[in-house]
C-alpha positions as a Python dict, from the first residue, in 0.01 Angstrom:
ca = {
    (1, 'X'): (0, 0, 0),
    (2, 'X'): (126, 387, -68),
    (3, 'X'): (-12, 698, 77),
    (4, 'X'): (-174, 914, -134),
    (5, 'X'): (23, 1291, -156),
    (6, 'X'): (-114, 1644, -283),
    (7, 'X'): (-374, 1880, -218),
    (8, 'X'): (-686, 1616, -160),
    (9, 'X'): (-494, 1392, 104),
    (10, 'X'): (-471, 1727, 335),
    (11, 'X'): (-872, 1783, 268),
    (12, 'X'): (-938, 1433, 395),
    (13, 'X'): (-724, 1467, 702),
    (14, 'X'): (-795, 1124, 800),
    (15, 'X'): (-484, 965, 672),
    (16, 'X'): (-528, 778, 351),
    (17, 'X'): (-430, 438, 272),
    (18, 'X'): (-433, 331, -104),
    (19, 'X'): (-416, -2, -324),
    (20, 'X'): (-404, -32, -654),
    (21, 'X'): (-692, -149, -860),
    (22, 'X'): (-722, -305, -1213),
    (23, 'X'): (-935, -160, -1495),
    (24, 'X'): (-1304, -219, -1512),
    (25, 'X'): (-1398, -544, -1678),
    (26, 'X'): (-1725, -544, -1667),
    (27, 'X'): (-1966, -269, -1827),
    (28, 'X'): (-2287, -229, -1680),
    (29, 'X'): (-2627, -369, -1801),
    (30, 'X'): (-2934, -218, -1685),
    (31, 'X'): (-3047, 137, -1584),
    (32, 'X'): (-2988, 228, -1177),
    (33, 'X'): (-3293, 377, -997),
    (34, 'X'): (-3351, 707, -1133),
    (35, 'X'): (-3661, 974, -1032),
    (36, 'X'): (-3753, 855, -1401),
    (37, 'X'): (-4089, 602, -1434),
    (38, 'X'): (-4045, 273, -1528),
    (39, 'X'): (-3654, 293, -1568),
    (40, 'X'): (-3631, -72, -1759),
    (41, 'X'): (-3338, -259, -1815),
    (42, 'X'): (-3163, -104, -2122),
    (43, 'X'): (-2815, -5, -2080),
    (44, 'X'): (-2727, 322, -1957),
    (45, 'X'): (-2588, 541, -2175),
    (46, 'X'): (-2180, 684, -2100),
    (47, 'X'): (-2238, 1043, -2120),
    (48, 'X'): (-1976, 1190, -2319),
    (49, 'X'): (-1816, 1485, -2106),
    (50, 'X'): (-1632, 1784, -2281),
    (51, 'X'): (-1260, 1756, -2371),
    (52, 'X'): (-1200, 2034, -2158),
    (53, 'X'): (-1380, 1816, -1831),
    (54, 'X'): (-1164, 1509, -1959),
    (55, 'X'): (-843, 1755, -1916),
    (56, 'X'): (-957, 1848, -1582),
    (57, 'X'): (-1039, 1549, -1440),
    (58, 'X'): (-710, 1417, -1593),
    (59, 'X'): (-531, 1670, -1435),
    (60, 'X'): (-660, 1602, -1077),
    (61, 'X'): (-567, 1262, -1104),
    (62, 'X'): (-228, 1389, -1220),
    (63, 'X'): (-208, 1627, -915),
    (64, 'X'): (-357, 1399, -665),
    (65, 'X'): (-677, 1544, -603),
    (66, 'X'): (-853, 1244, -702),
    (67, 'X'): (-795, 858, -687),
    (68, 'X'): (-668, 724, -1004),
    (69, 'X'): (-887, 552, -1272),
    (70, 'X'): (-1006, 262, -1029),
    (71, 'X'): (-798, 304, -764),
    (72, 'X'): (-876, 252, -436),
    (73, 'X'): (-852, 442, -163),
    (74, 'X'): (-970, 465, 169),
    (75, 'X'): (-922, 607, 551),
    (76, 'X'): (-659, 411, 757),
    (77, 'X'): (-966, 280, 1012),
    (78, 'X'): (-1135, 120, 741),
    (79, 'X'): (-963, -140, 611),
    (80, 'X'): (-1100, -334, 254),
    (81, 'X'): (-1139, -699, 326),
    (82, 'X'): (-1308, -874, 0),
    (83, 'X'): (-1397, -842, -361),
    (84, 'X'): (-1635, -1076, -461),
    (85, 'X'): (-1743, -954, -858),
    (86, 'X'): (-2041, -944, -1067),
    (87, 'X'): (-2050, -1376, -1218),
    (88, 'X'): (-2336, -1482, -1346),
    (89, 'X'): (-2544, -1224, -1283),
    (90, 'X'): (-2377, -904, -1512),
    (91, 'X'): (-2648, -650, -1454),
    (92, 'X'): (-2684, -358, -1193),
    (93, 'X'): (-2606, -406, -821),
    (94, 'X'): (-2908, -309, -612),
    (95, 'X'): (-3004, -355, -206),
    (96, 'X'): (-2899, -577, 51),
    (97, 'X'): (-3051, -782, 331),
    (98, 'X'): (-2919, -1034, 561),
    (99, 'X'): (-2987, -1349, 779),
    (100, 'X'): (-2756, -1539, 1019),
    (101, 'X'): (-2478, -1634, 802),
    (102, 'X'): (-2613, -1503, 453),
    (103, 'X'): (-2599, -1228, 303),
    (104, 'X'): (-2927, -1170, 13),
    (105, 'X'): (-2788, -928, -295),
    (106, 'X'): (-3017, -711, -533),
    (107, 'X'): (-2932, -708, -885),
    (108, 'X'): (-3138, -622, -1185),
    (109, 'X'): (-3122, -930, -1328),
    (110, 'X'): (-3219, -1097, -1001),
    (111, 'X'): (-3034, -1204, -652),
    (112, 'X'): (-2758, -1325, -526),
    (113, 'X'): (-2711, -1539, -211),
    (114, 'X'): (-2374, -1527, -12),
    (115, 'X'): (-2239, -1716, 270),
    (116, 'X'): (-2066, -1451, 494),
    (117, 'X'): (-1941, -1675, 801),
    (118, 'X'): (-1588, -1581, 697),
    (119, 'X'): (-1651, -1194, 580),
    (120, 'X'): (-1293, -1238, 434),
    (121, 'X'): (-1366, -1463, 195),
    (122, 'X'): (-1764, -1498, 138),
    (123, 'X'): (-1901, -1745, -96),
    (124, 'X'): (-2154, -1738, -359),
    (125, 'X'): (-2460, -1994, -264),
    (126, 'X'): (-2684, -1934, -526),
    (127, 'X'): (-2755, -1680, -861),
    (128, 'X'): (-3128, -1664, -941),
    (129, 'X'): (-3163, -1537, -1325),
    (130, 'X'): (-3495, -1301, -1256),
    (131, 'X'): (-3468, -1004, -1427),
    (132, 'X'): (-3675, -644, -1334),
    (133, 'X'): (-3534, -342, -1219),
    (134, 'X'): (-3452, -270, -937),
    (135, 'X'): (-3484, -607, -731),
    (136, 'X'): (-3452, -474, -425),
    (137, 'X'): (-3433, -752, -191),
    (138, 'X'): (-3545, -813, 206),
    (139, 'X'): (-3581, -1115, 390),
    (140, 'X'): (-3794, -1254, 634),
    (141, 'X'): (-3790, -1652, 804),
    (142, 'X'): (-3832, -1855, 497),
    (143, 'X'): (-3914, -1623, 293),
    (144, 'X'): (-3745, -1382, 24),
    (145, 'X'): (-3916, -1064, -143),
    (146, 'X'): (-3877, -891, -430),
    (147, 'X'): (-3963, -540, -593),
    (148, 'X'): (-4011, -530, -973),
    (149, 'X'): (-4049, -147, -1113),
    (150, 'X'): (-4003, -249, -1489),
    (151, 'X'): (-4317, -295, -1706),
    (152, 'X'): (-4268, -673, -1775),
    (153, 'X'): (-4487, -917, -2004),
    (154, 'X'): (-4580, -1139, -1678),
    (155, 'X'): (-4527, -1233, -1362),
    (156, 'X'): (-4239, -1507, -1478),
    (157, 'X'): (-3902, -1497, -1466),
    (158, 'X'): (-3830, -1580, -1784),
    (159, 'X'): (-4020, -1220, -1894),
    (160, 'X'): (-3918, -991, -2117),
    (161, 'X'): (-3984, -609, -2130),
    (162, 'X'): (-4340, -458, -2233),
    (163, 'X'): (-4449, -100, -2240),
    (164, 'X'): (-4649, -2, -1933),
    (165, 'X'): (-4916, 109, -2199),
    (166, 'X'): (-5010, -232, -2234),
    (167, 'X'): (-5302, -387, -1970),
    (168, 'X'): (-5128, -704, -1978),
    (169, 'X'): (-4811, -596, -1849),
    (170, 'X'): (-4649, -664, -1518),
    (171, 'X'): (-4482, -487, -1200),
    (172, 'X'): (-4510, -531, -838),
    (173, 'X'): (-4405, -792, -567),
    (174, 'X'): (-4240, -1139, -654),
    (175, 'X'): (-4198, -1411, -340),
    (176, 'X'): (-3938, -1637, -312),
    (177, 'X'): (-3939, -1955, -63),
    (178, 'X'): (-3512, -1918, 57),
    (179, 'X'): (-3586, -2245, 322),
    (180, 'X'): (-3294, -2438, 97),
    (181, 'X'): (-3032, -2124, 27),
    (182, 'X'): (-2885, -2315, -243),
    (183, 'X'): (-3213, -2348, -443),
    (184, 'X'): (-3446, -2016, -372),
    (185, 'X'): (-3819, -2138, -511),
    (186, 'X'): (-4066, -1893, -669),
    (187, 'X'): (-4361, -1916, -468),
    (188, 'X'): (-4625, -1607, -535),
    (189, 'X'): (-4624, -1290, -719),
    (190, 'X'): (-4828, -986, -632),
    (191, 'X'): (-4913, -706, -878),
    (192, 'X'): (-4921, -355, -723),
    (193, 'X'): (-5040, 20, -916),
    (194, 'X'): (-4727, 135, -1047),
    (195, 'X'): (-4517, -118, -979),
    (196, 'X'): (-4258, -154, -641),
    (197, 'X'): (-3948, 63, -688),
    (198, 'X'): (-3872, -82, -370),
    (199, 'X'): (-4064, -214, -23),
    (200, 'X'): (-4060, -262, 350),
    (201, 'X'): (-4142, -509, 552),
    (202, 'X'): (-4331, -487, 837),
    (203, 'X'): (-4345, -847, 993),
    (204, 'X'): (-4536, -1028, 1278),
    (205, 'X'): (-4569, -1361, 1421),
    (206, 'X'): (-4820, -1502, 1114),
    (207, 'X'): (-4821, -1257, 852),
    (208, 'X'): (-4545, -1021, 667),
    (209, 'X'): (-4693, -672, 579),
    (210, 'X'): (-4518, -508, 274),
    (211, 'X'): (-4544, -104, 235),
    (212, 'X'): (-4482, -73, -171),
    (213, 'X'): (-4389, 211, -283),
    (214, 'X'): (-4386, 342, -628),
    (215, 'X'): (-4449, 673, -783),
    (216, 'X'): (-4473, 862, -1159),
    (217, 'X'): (-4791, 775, -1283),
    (218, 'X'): (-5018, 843, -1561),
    (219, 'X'): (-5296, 836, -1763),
    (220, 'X'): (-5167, 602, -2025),
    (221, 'X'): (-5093, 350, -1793),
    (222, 'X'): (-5400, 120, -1705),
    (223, 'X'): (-5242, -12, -1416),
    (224, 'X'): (-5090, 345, -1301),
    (225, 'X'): (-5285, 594, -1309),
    (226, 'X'): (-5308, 955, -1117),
    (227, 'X'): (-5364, 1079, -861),
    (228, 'X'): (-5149, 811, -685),
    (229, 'X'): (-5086, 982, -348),
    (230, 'X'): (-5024, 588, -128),
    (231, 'X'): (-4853, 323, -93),
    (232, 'X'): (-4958, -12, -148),
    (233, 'X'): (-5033, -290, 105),
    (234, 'X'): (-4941, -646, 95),
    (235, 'X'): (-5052, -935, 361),
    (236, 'X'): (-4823, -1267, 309),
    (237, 'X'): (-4915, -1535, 506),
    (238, 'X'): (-4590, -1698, 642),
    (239, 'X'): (-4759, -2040, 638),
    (240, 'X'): (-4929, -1995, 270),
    (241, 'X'): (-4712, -1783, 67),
    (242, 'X'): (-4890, -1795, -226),
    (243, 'X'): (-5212, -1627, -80),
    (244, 'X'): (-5008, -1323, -79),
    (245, 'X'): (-5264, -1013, -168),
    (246, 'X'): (-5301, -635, -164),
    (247, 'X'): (-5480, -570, 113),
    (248, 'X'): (-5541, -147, 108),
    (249, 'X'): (-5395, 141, -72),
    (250, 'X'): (-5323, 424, 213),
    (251, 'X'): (-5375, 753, 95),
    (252, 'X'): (-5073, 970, 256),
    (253, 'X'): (-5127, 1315, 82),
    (254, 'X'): (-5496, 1345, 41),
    (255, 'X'): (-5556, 1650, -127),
    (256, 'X'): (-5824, 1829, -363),
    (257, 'X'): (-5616, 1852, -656),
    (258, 'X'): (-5505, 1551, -969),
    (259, 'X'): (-5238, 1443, -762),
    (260, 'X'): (-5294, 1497, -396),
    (261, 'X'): (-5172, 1709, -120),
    (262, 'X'): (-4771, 1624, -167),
    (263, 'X'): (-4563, 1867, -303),
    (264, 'X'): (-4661, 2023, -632),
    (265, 'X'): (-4311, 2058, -778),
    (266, 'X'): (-4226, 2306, -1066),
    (267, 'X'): (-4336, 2558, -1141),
    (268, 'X'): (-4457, 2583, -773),
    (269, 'X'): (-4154, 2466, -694),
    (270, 'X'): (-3854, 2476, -950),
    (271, 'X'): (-3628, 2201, -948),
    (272, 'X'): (-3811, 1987, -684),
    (273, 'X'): (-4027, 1673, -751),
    (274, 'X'): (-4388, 1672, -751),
    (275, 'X'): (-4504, 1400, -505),
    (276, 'X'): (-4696, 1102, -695),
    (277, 'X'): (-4574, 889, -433),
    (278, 'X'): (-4320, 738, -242),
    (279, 'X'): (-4011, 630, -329),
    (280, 'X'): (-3848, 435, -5),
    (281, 'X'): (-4016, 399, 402),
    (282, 'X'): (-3794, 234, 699),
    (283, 'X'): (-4024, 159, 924),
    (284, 'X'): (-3909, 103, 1348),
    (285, 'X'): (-4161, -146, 1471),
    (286, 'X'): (-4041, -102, 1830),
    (287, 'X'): (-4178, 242, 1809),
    (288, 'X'): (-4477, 185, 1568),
    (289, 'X'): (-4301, 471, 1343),
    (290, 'X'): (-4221, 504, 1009),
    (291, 'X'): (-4057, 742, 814),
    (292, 'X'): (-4137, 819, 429),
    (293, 'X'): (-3859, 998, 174),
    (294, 'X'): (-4182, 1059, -91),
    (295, 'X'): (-3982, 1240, -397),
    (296, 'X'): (-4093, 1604, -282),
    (297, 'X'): (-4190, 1499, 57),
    (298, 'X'): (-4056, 1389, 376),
    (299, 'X'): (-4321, 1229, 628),
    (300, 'X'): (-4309, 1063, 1006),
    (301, 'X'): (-4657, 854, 1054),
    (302, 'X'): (-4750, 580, 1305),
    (303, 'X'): (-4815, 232, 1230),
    (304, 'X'): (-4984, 94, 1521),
    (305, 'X'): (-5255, -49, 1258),
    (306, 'X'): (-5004, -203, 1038),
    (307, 'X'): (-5271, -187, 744),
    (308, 'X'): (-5386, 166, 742),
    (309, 'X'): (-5047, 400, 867),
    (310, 'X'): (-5155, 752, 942),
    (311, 'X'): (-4942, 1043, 895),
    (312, 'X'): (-4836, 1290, 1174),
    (313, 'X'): (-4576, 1490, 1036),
    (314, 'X'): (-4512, 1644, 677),
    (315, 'X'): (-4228, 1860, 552),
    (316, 'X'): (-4066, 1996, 273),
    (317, 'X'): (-3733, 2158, 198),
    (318, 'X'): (-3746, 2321, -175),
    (319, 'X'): (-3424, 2506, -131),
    (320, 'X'): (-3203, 2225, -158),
    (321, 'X'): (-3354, 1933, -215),
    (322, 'X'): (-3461, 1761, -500),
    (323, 'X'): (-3599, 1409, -467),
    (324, 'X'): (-3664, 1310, -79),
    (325, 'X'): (-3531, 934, -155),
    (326, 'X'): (-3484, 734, 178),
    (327, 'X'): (-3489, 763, 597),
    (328, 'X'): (-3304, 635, 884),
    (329, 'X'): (-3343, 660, 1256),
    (330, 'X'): (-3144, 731, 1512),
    (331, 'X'): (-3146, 459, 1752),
    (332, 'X'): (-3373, 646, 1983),
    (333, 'X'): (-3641, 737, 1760),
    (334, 'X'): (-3529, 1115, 1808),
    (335, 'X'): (-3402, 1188, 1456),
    (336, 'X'): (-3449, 1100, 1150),
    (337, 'X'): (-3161, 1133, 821),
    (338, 'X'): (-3336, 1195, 480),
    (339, 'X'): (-3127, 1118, 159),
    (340, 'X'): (-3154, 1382, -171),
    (341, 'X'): (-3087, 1230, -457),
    (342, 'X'): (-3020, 1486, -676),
    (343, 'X'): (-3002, 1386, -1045),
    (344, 'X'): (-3174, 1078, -967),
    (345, 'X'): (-2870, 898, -901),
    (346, 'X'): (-2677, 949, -1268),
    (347, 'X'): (-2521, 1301, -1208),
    (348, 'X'): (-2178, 1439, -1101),
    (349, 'X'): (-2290, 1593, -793),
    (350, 'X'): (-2061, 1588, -550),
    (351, 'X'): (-1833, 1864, -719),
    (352, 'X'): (-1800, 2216, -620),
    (353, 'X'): (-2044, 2375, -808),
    (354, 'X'): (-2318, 2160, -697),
    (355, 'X'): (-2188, 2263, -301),
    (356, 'X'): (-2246, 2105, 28),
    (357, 'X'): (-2613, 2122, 64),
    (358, 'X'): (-2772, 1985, -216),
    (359, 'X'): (-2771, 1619, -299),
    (360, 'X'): (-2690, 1561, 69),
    (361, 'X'): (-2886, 1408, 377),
    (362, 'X'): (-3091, 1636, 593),
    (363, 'X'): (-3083, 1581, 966),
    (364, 'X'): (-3437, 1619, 1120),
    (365, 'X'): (-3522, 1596, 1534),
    (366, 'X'): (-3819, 1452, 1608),
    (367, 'X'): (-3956, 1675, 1850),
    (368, 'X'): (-4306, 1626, 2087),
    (369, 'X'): (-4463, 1339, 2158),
    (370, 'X'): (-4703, 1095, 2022),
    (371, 'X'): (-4933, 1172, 1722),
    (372, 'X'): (-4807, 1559, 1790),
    (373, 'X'): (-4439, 1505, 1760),
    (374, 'X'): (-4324, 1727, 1463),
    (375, 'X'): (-3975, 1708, 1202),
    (376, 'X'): (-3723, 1949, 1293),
    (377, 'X'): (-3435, 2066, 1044),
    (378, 'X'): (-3147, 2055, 1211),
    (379, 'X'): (-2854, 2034, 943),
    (380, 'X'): (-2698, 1913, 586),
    (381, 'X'): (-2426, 1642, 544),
    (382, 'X'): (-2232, 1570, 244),
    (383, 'X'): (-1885, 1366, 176),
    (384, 'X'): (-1623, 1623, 239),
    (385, 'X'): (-1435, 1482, -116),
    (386, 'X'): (-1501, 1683, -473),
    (387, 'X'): (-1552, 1376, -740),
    (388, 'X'): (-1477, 1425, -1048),
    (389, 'X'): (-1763, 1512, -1294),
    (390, 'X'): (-1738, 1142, -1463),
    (391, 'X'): (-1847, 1021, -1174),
    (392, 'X'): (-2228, 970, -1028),
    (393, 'X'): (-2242, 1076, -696),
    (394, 'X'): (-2458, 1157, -467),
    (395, 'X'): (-2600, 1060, -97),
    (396, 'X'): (-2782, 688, -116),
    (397, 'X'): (-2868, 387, 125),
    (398, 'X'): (-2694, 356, 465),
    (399, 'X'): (-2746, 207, 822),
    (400, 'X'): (-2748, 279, 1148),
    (401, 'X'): (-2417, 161, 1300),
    (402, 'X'): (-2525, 59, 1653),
    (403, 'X'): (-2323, 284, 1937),
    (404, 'X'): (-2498, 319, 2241),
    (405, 'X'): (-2473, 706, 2324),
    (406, 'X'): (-2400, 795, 1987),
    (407, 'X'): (-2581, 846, 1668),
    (408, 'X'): (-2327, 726, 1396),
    (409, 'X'): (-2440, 576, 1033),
    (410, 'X'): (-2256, 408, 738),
    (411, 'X'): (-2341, 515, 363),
    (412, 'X'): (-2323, 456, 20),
    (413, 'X'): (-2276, 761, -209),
    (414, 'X'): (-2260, 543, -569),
    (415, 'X'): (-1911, 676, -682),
    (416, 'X'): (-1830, 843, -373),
    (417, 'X'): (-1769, 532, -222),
    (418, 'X'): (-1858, 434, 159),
    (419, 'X'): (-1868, 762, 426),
    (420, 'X'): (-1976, 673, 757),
    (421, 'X'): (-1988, 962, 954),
    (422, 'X'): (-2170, 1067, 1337),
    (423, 'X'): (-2469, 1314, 1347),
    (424, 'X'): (-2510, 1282, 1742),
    (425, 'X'): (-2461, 1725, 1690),
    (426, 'X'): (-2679, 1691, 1448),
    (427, 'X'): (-2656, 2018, 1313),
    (428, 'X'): (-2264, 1965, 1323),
    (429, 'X'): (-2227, 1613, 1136),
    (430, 'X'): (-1861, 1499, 1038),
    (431, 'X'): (-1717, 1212, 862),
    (432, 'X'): (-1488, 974, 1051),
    (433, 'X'): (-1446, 714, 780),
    (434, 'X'): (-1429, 646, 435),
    (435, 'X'): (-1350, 407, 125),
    (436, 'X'): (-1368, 451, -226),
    (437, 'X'): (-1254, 416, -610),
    (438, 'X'): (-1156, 652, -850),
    (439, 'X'): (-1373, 675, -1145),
    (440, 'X'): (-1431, 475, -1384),
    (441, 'X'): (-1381, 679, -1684),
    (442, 'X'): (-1249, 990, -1736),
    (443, 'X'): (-1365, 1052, -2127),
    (444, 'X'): (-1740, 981, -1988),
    (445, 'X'): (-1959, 992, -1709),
    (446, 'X'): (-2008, 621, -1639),
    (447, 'X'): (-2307, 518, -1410),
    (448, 'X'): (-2132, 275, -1096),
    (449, 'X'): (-2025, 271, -733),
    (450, 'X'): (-2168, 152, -404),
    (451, 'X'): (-2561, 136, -393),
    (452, 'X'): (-2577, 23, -89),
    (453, 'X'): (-2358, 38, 237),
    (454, 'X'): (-2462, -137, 542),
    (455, 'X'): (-2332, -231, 917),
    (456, 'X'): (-2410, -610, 974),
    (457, 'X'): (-2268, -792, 1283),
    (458, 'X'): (-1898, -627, 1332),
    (459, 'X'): (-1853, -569, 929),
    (460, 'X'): (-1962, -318, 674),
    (461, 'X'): (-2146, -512, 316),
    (462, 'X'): (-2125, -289, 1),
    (463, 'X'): (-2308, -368, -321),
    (464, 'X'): (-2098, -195, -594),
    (465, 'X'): (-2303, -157, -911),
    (466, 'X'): (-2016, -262, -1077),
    (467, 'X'): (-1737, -396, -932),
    (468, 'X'): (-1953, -648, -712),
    (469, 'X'): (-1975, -758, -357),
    (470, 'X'): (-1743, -543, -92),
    (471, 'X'): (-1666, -585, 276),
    (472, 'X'): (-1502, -347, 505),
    (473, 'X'): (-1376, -372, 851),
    (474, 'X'): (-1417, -77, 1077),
    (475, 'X'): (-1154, -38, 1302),
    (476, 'X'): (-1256, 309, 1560),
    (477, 'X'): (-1288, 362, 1925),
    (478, 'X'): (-1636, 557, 1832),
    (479, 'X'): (-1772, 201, 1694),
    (480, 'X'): (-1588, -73, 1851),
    (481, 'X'): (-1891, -123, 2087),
    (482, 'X'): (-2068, -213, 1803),
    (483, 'X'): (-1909, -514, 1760),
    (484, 'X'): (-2064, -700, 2037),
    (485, 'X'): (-2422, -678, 1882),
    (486, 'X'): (-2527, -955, 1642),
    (487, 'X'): (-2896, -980, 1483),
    (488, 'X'): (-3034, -1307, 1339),
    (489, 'X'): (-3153, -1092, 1050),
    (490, 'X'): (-3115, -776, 916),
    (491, 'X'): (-3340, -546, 654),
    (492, 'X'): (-3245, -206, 693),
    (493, 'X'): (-3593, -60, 581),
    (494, 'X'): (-3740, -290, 871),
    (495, 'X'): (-3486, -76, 1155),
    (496, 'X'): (-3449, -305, 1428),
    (497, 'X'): (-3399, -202, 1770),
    (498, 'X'): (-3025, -288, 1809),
    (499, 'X'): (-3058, -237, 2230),
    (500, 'X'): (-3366, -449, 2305),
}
């Protein structure tokens, strides 16, 4: 390993270990989630940046600014472990969930299954061909779900694309029975309006309850159409899969006009989404809370009738940010972190023109008590590291990293790499550890990085879009306590109380 020299390493003032990484081998196949309907599987397109861009960004690398063309660098308390890359499965690396000894891995042409016992060397179990973006995965006992948000021909997995136009077509829930790891089986498949971008499971002792959310209808979709202001609600019956159903349609911004009470975006509202629904909810059954990121919307609302949530809180921030995309808790129920993700996930934003508030998480306190407790801004975080503007980048899925007494969180920011950093001041947040690779390309701006980032049982799990499977070992006074708590099973939508 080499230390890293020149004007960047003194910005990071963490100390920066480096290794050397070898040119991308794999290009990616299917669109990453976007604030775009319906995003398919097509390729994504490498945005051809100006020569003058290419000479800058060449230049940085040249001075040091930046990580090389796939190199790898990262803070010297977090420490790369593995490397497992994309196999059978080529197409775009989505969410994560985890049980015991597995790890479950989204990708849009299905799932992966993992065997983590020895996070230095995990092992590939089993590679279900399923295609539909964005297969966001979450686990629960025996049983494996999974969101489809691409207009599909049927329910199958042997289906094949179909405009949303079409009645016949397809989105929505798929189940999956995981009691043999080696051999997932298909077992039901649920059909929800507007497909499921992604879900969250609520679970209890004889039934899972799945909040779907999806978003961007309209009137030439017969299975999507406006106003759609809810979220859908599935009922899975652990002991009969297949009677899985939609059992309600909770309207969360009920409002006079085409598409509800949320936010009305431009011209209202220039470069904020209009609200047509959610796009992500982490729900804390200890506390009967959830939180929704709803594309112009951030909302708290109770769940102490698992089928019909009602709302208590509502905000908006249409200064900086753009699409309200996901939520996590502290570990008290006291705060909550939304994610912006600004250029739905495809632009260069973590540069200098962009600036440190916008495509960044917004710390809220959750203030009050009850059905009366209210959202409180409290402050902006965003990676303290310019990317160059090849590179997507901007703030994504994370997890609580379980401290008592502190309020620290681990994060994925696509090519930014892995930040974790504390918000216990949470309108003075700082970053106290990082990983990452240089970009990809430096002719074009190439869609990749870490989707997700996630603290599981003493180790962090990254799902790189394109360079695969990662794990990290944390090594920090600040989170060493963390080390001691272990969970049978982990989806990070489904927040867990990590002291009970």
């Amino acid at each position: 390993m080499t230390l890293l020299n020149g004007p960047r390493t003194r910005r990071r003032r963490l100390g920066v270990a480096a290794a050397a990484g070898g040119l991308l081998t794999a290009l990616l196949t299917a669109w990453p989630a976007t604030a775009i309907p319906d995003p398919g599987d097509a390729p994504p397109a490498r945005t051809q940046v100006s020569d003058r861009t290419e000479a800058q960004v060449r230049a940085a690398i040249a001075d040091g600014e930046i990580p090389a063309q796939d190199q790898i660098v990262h803070s010297a308390n977090l420490t790369p472990l593995a490397n497992i890359p994309k196999d059978a499965l080529p197409g775009t690396n989505s969410d994560l969930a985890f049980q015991g000894r597995y790890a479950y891995a989204g990708n849009y042409d299905g799932f992966r299954v993992f065997d983590i016992s020895d996070p230095k060397s995990p092992k590939t179990v089993a590679q279900v061909l399923c295609p539909g973006s964005q297969n966001d995965v979450s686990v629960s006992g025996d049983l494996l779900f999974l969101s489809t948000d691409s207009s599909r021909s049927d329910a199958s997995c042997n289906s094949t694309t179909q405009p949303a136009t079409e009645k016949s077509s397809w989105e929505g829930m798929k189940v999956f029975d995981i009691s043999d790891k080696a051999n997932p089986r298909y077992v039901a498949a649920v059909e929800t309006a507007c497909g499921s971008h992604t879900h969250t499971l609520v679970p209890k002792r004889d039934n899972v309850y799945i909040y779907v959310s999806s978003y961007s209808p309209n009137a030439a979709y017969p299975d999507c159409q406006p106003p759609h202001d809810g979220i859908s609600v599935i009922k899975v019956p652990r002991k009969a899969p297949e009677k899985a159903a939609v059992v309600g349609f909770p309207v969360l911004f009920p409002g006079d006009g085409p598409d509800g009470g949320g936010n009305p975006g431009a011209p209202t509202n220039p470069g904020v989404s209009k609200t047509t629904g959610c796009h992500d909810l982490t729900v804390l059954p200890s506390e009967d809370l959830a939180a929704g990121a709803c594309m112009g919307d951030g909302i708290l609302f109770s769940i102490k009738d698992p089928e019909h949530p009602k709302v208590i809180d509502q905000v908006q921030d249409n200064v900086n940010f753009a699409f309200w995309h996901s939520a996590t808790f502290n570990r008290n129920a006291k705060k909550v972190v939304f994610t912006d993700e600004l250029g739905g996930g495809v632009g260069a934003t973590c540069n200098a023109a962009t600036g440190p508030d916008k495509g960044a998480d917004g710390i809220y306190d959750i203030v009050g008590r009850g059905e009366h407790r209210k959202l409180v801004f409290r402050g902006y975080y965003k990676i303290p590291r310019h990317q160059a503007d090849t590179e997507n980048c901007v703030a994504h899925n994370g997890s609580l990293i379980p401290v008592a007494g502190r309020d620290i969180m681990v994060q994925a920011w696509y090519q930014g790499g892995v930040s974790v950093w504390e918000f216990t001041d949470s309108a003075h947040p700082k970053e106290i550890a990082y990983f990452e690779r240089g970009p990809l390309t430096t002719d074009k701006l190439t869609v990749g990085g870490s989707w997700s980032a996630y603290w599981y049982n003493g180790y962090i799990y990254s799902n790189d879009i394109a360079k695969g499977f990662d794990v990290l070992k944390l090594t920090d006074r600040r989170t060493d306590p963390a080390r001691r708590i272990h969970l049978r099973e982990l989806n990070v939508q489904t927040q867990p109380d990590y002291f009970d």
